[in-house]
Coordinates of C-alpha atoms and ligand atoms in Angstrom, one line a residue:
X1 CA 155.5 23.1 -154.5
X2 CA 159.0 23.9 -154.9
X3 CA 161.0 22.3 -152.8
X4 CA 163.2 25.0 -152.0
X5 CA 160.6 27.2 -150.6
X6 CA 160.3 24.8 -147.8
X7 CA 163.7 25.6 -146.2
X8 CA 163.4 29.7 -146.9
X9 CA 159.4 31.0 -146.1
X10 CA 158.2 31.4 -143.0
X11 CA 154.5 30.2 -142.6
X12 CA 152.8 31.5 -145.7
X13 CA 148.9 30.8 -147.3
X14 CA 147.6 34.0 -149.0
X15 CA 148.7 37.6 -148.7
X16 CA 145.8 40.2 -148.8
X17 CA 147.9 42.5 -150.5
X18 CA 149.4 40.0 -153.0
X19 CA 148.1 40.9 -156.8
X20 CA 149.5 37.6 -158.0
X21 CA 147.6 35.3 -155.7
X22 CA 148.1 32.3 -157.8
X23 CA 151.6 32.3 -156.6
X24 CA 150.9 32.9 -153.0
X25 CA 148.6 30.1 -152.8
X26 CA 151.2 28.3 -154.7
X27 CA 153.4 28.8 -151.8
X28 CA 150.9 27.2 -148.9
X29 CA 152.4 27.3 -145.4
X30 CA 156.3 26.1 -146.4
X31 CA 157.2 26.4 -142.6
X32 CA 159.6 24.1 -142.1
X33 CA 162.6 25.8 -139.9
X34 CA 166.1 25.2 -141.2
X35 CA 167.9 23.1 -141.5
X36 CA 167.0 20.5 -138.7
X37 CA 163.4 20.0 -139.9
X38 CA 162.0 20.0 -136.1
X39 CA 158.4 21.0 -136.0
X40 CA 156.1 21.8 -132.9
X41 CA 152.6 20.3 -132.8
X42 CA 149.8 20.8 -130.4
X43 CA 147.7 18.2 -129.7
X44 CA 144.3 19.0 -128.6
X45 CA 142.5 15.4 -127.8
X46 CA 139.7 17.5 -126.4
X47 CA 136.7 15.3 -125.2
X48 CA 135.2 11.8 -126.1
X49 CA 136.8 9.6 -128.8
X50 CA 139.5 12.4 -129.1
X51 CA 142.5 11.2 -127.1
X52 CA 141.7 7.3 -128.7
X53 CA 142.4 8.7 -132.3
X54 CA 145.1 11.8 -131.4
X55 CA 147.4 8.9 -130.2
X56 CA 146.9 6.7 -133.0
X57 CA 147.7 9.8 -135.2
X58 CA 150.3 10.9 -133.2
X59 CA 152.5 7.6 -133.6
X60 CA 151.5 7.6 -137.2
X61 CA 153.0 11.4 -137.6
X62 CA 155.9 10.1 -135.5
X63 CA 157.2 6.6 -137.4
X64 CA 156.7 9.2 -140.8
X65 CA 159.2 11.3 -139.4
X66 CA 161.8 9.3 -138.5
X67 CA 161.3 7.6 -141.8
X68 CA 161.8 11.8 -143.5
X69 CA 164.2 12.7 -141.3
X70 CA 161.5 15.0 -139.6
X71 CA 161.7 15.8 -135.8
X72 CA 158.4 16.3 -134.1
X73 CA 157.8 18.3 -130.4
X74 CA 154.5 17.5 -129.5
X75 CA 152.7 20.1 -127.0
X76 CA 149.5 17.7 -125.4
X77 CA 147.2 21.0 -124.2
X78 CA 143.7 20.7 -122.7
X79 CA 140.2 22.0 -124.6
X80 CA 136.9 21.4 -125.1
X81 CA 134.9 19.6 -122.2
X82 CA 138.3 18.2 -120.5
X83 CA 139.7 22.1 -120.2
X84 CA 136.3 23.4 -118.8
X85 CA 137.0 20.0 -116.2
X86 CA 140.4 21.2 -115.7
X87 CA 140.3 25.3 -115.7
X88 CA 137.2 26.0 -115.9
X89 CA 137.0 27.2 -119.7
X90 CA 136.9 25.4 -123.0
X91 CA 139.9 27.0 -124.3
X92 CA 142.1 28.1 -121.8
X93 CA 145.0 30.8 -122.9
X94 CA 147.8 28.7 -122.4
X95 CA 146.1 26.0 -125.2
X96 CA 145.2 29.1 -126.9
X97 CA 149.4 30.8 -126.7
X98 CA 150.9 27.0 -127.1
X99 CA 148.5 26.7 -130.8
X100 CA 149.5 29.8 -132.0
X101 CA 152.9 29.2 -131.2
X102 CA 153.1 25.5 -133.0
X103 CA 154.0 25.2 -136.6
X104 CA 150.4 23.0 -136.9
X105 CA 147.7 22.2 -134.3
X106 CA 145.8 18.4 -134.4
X107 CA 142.3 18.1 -132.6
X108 CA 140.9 15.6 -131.7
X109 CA 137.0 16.2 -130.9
X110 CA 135.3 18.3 -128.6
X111 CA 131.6 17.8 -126.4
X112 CA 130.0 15.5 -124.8
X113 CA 126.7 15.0 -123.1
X114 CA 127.9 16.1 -119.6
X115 CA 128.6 19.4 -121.0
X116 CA 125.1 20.2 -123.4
X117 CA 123.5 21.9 -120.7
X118 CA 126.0 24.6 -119.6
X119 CA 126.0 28.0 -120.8
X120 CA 127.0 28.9 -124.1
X121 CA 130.2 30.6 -123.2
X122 CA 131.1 27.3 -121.1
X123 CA 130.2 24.9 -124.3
X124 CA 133.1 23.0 -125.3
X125 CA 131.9 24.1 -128.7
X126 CA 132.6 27.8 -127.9
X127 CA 136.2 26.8 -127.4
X128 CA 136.6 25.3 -131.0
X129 CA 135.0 28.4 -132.2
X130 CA 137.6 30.5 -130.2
X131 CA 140.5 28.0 -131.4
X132 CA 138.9 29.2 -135.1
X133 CA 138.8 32.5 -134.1
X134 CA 142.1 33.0 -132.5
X135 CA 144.2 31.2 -135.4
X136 CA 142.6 33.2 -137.8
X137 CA 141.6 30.0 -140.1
X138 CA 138.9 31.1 -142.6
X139 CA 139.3 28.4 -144.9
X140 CA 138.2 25.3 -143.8
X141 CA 139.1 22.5 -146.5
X142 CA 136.9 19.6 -146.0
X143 CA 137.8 16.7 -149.0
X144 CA 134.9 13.6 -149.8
X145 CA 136.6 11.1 -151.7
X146 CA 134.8 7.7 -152.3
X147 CA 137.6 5.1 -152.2
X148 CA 137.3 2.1 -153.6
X149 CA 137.4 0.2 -151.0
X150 CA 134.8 1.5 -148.9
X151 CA 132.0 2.0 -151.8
X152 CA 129.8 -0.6 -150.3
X153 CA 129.9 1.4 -146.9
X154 CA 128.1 4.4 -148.7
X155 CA 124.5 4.3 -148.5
X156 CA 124.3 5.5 -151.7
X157 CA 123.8 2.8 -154.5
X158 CA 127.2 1.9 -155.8
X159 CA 127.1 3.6 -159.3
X160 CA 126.1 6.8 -157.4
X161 CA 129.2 6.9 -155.2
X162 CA 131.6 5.3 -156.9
X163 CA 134.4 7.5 -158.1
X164 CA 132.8 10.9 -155.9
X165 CA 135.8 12.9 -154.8
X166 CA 134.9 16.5 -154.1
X167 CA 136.0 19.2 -151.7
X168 CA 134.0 21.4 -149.7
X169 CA 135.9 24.3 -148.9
X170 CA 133.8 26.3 -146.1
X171 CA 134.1 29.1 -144.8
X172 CA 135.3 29.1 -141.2
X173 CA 135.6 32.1 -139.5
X174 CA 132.2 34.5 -140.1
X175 CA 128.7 34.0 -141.1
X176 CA 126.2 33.4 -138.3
X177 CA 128.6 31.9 -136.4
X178 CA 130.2 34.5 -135.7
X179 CA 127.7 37.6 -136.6
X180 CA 126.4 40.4 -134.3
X181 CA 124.0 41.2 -132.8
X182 CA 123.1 37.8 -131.7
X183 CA 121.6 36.7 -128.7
X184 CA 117.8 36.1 -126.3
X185 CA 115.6 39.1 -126.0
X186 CA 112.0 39.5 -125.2
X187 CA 109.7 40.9 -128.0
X188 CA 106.7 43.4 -127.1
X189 CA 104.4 40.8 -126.6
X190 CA 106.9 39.5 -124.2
X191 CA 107.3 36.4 -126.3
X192 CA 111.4 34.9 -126.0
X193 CA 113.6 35.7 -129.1
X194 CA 117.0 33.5 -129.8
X195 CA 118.5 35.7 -133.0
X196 CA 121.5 35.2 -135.2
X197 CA 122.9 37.1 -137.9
X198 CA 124.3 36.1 -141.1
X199 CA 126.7 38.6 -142.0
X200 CA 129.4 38.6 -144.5
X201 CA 132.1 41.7 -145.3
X202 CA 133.1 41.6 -149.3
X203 CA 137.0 40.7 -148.0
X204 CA 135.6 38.0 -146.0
X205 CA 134.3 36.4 -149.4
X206 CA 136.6 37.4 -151.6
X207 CA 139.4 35.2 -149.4
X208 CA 137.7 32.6 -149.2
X209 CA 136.6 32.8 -153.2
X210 CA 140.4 33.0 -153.9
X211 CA 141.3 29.8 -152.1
X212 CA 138.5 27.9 -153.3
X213 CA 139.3 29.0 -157.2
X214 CA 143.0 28.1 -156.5
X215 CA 141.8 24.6 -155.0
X216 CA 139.5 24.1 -158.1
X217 CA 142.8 25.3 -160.4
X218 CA 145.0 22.4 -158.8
X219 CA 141.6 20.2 -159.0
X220 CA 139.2 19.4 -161.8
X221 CA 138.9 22.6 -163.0
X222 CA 135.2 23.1 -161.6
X223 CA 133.7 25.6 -159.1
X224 CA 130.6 25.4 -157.6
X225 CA 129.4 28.4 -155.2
X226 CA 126.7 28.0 -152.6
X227 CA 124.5 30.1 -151.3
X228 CA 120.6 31.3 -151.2
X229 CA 120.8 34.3 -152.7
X230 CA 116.9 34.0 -153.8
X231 CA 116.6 35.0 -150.0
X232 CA 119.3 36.6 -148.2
X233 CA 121.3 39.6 -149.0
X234 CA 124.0 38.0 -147.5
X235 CA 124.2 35.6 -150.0
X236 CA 123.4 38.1 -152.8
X237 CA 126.8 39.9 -152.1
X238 CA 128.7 36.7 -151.5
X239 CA 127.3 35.5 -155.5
X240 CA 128.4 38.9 -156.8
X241 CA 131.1 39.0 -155.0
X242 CA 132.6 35.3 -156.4
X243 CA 131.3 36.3 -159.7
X244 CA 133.2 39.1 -160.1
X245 CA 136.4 37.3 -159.1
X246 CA 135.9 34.8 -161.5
X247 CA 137.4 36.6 -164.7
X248 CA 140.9 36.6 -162.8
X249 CA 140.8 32.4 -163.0
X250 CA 139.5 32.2 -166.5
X251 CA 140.9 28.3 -166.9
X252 CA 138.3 27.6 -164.0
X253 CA 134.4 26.8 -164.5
X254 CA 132.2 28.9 -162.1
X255 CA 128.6 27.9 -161.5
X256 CA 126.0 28.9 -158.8
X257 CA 123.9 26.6 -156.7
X258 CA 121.5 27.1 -154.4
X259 CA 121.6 25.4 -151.2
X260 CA 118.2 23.5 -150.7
X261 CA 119.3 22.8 -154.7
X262 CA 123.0 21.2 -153.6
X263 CA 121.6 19.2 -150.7
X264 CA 119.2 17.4 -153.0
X265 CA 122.5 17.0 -155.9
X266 CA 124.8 15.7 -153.4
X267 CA 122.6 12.5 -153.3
X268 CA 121.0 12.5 -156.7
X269 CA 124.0 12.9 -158.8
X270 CA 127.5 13.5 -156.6
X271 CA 129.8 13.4 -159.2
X272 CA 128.6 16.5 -160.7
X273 CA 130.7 18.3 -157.7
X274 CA 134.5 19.1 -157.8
X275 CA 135.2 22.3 -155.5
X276 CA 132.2 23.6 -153.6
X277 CA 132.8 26.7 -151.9
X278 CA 130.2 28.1 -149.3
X279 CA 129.5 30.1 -146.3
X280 CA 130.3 28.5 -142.5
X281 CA 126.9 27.2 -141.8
X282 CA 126.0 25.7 -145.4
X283 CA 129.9 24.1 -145.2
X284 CA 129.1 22.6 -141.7
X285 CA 126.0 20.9 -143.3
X286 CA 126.6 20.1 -146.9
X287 CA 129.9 18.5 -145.4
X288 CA 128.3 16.3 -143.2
X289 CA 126.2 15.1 -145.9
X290 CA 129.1 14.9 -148.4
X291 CA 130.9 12.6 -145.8
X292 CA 127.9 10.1 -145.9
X293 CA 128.5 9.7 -149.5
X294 CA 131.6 7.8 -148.3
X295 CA 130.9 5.5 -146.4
X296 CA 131.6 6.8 -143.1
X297 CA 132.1 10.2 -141.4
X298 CA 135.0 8.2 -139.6
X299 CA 137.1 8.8 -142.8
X300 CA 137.0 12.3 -143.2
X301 CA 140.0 14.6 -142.5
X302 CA 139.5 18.4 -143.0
X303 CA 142.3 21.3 -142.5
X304 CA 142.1 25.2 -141.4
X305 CA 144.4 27.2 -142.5
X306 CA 144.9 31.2 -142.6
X307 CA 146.8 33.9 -144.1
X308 CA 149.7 32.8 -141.8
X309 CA 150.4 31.1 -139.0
X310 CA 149.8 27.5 -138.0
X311 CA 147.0 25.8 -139.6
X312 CA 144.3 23.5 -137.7
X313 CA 143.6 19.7 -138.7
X314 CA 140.7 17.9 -137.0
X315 CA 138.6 14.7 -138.6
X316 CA 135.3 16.2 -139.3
X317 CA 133.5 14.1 -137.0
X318 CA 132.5 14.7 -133.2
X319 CA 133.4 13.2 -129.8
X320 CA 131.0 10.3 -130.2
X321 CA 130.8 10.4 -126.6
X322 CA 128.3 6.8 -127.4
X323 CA 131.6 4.9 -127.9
X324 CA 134.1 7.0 -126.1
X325 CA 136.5 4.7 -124.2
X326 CA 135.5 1.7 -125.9
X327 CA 138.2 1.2 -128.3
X328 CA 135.9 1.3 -131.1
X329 CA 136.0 4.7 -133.0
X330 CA 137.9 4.7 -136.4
X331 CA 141.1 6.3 -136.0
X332 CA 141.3 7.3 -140.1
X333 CA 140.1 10.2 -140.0
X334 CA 142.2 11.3 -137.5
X335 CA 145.2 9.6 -139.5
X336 CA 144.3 11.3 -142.8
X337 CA 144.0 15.3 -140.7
X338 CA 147.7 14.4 -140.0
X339 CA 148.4 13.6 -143.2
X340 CA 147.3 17.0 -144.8
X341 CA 148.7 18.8 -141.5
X342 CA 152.1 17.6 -142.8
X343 CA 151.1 18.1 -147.0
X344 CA 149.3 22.0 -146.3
X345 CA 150.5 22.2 -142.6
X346 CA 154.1 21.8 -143.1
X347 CA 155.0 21.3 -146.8
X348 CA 156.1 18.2 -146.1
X349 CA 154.2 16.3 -149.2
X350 CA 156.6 13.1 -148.9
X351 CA 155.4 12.1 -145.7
X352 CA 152.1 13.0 -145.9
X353 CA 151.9 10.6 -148.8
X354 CA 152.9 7.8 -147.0
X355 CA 150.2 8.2 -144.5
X356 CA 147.8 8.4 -147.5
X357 CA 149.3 5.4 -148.8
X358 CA 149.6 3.7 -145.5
X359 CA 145.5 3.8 -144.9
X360 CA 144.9 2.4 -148.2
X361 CA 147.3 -0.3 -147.9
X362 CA 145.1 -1.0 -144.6
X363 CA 142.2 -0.8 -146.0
X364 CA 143.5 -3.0 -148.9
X365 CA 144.3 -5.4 -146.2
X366 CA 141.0 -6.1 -145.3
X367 CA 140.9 -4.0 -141.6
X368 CA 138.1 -2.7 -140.8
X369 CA 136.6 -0.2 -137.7
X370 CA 132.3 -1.3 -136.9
X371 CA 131.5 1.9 -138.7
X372 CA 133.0 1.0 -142.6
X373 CA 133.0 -3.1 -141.6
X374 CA 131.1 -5.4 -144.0
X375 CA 131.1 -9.0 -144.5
X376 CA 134.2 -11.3 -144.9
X377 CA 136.1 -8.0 -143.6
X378 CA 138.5 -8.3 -140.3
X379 CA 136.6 -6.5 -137.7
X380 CA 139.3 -4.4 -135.2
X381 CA 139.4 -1.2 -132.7
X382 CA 140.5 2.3 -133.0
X383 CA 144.0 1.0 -131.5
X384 CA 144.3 -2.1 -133.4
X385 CA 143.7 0.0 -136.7
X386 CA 146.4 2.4 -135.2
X387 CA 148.7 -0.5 -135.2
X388 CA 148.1 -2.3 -139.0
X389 CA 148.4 1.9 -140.0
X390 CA 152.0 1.4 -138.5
X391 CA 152.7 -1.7 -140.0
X392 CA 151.7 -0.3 -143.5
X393 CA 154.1 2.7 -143.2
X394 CA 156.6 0.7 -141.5
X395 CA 156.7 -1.4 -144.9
X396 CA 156.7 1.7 -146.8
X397 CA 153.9 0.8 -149.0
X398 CA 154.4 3.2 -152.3
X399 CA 152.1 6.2 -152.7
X400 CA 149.0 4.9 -154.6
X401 CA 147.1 8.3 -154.2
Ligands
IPM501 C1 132.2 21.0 -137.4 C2 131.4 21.0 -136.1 C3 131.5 22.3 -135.4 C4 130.9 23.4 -136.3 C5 130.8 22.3 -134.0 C6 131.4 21.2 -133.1 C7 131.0 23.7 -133.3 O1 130.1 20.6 -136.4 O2 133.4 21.3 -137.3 O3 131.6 20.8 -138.4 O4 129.7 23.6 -136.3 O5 131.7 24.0 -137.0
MG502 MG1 129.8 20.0 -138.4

């Protein structure tokens, strides 16, 4: 990214009416604000582990950027299960006002057992969805990448995972997620109906088609499109939709999968995968499964972005409300969603490369969380982690990623 762009664009990602959206992309979210570099984040801990790893990530953004010469205003707002405890809603409208307001919003997780029961509209999940909805973020970047030193925490045999690094990019804000109608009902027999609809408007796809061919362009070269187009028509527009897009990134391979077809691959043969892009519902599950190939769902950042405006980082995983509070949840995850917050958040590539280099220097050193530990390894909690990831940046470990 050119380095000037940073100091004159506002937020930018893609621009619906752009023809040449190979150069918008090129131009993702450069919103750094002259000439002081001073950025403001909200930080959503949200429920569970969430607060544990939001302040290990939050002293790892901070040490970065006094090292960049970077100057950080955090907002801490409430959401998820702690907002419904506080206000009565999972996303109340001052989290809501403060997110849109920030240059880049970190989550931690949302849920917890104490809230499963309540009504939909009071599920901390119904906040995230909101938080989606409200930022506008339809494209949901979720990366897998098999380091190294974690390929004996995969489940997979060793030769399977070994070298996977693939990118889901999901699509975040429509689908049945989001569809209408939706709802309970009573059929004529008086039986109880739950319904959903899986909807999808051609400009809804072709967005999200654009940012995962421009991710495949800066990647391997290889696009993969989900869907179950044998079956639903939703999924027969989205494949002709992405198809017909494809002639405008000729130097990129399209192919077509079906999903029961790409569950089964992303164990049998992972490495087949560079960029996968799919709907919201087939993105929340392949990349669940993708994150296993890793070792440990604890590693896995992802980032939200839209056509403007601040972008959202959260770790894929949830609350983990089994561990909350007990110092053990891995932290890297969290670490690694600030990382691209300040690479596709912010522009700021430098530091999120230290981050990146900071966890593997880490990791090289042998520290390890319960859920990536193995043998001979040196066994520490989420805040102990926090503090070897300072010490790594702190010596300025050189970029090795
Ligand atoms: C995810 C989560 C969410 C989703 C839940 C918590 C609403 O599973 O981010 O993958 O389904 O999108
Ligand atoms: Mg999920």
């Amino acid at each position: 990214m050119a380095a000037s762009l940073q100091f004159n664009f506002k937020p930018v990602f893609l621009t619906k009416s752009s023809t040449n959206h190979a150069a918008k992309f090129a131009t993702i979210r450069c919103s750094a604000s002259p000439p002081s570099k001073s950025y403001t984040i909200t930080l959503l801990p949200g429920d569970g582990i969430g607060p544990e790893v939001i302040s290990v990530a939050k002293n790892a953004l901070q040490l970065v950027a006094s090292l960049e010469g970077i100057k950080f205003k955090f907002n801490e707002m409430p959401m998820g299960g702690a907002a419904l405890d506080l206000t009565g809603v999972p996303l109340p409208e001052e989290t809501l006002l403060s997110a849109k307001q920030s240059d880049a919003v970190l989550l931690g997780a949302i849920g917890g057992y104490k809230w499963d029961n309540n009504e939909k509209h009071l599920k901390p999940e119904t906040g995230l969805l909101q938080l989606r909805e409200g930022l506008k973020v339809f494209a949901n970047l979720r990366p897998a990448t098999v380091l190294p030193q974690l390929v004996d925490a995969s489940t997979l045999k060793k030769e399977v995972a070994e070298g996977v690094d693939l990118m889901v990019v999901r699509e975040l804000t429509g689908g049945i997620y989001f569809g209408k109608p939706r709802g309970f009902s009573t059929n004529e027999n008086g039986d109880e109906l739950g319904f959903n609809t899986e909807v999808y408007a051609a400009h809804e796809i072709d967005r999200i088609a654009r940012v995962a061919f421009e991710t495949a362009r800066k990647r391997r070269g290889k696009l993969c499109s989900v869907d179950k187009a044998n079956v639903l028509e939703a999924s027969m527009l989205w494949r002709k939709r992405v198809t017909s897009l494809a002639s405008e990134y000729p130097d990129v391979e399209l192919s077509h999968m079906y999903v029961d077809n790409a569950a089964m691959q992303l164990v049998r043969n992972p490495k087949q995968f560079d960029t996968i892009v799919t709907n919201n519902i087939f993105g929340d599950i392949l990349s669940d499964e993708a994150s296993m190939i890793t070792g440990s769902i604890g590693m896995l950042p992802s980032a939200s972005l839209g056509e403007s405006g601040p972008g959202l980082f959260e770790p894929i995983h949830g609350s983990a409300p089994d561990i909350a509070g007990q110092d053990k949840a891995n932290p890297l995850a969290t670490v690694l969603s600030a990382a691209m917050l300040l690479k596709y958040g912010l522009g700021e590539e430098k530091a999120a490369l230290r981050i990146e280099a900071a966890v593997l220097d880490t990791l090289n050193r042998g520290f390890r969380t319960g859920d990536i530990h193995s043998a001979g390894l040196n066994l520490v909690g989420c805040k102990e982690m926090g503090e070897q990831v300072l010490k790594s940046i702190d010596s300025s470990v050189p970029a090795a990623v």
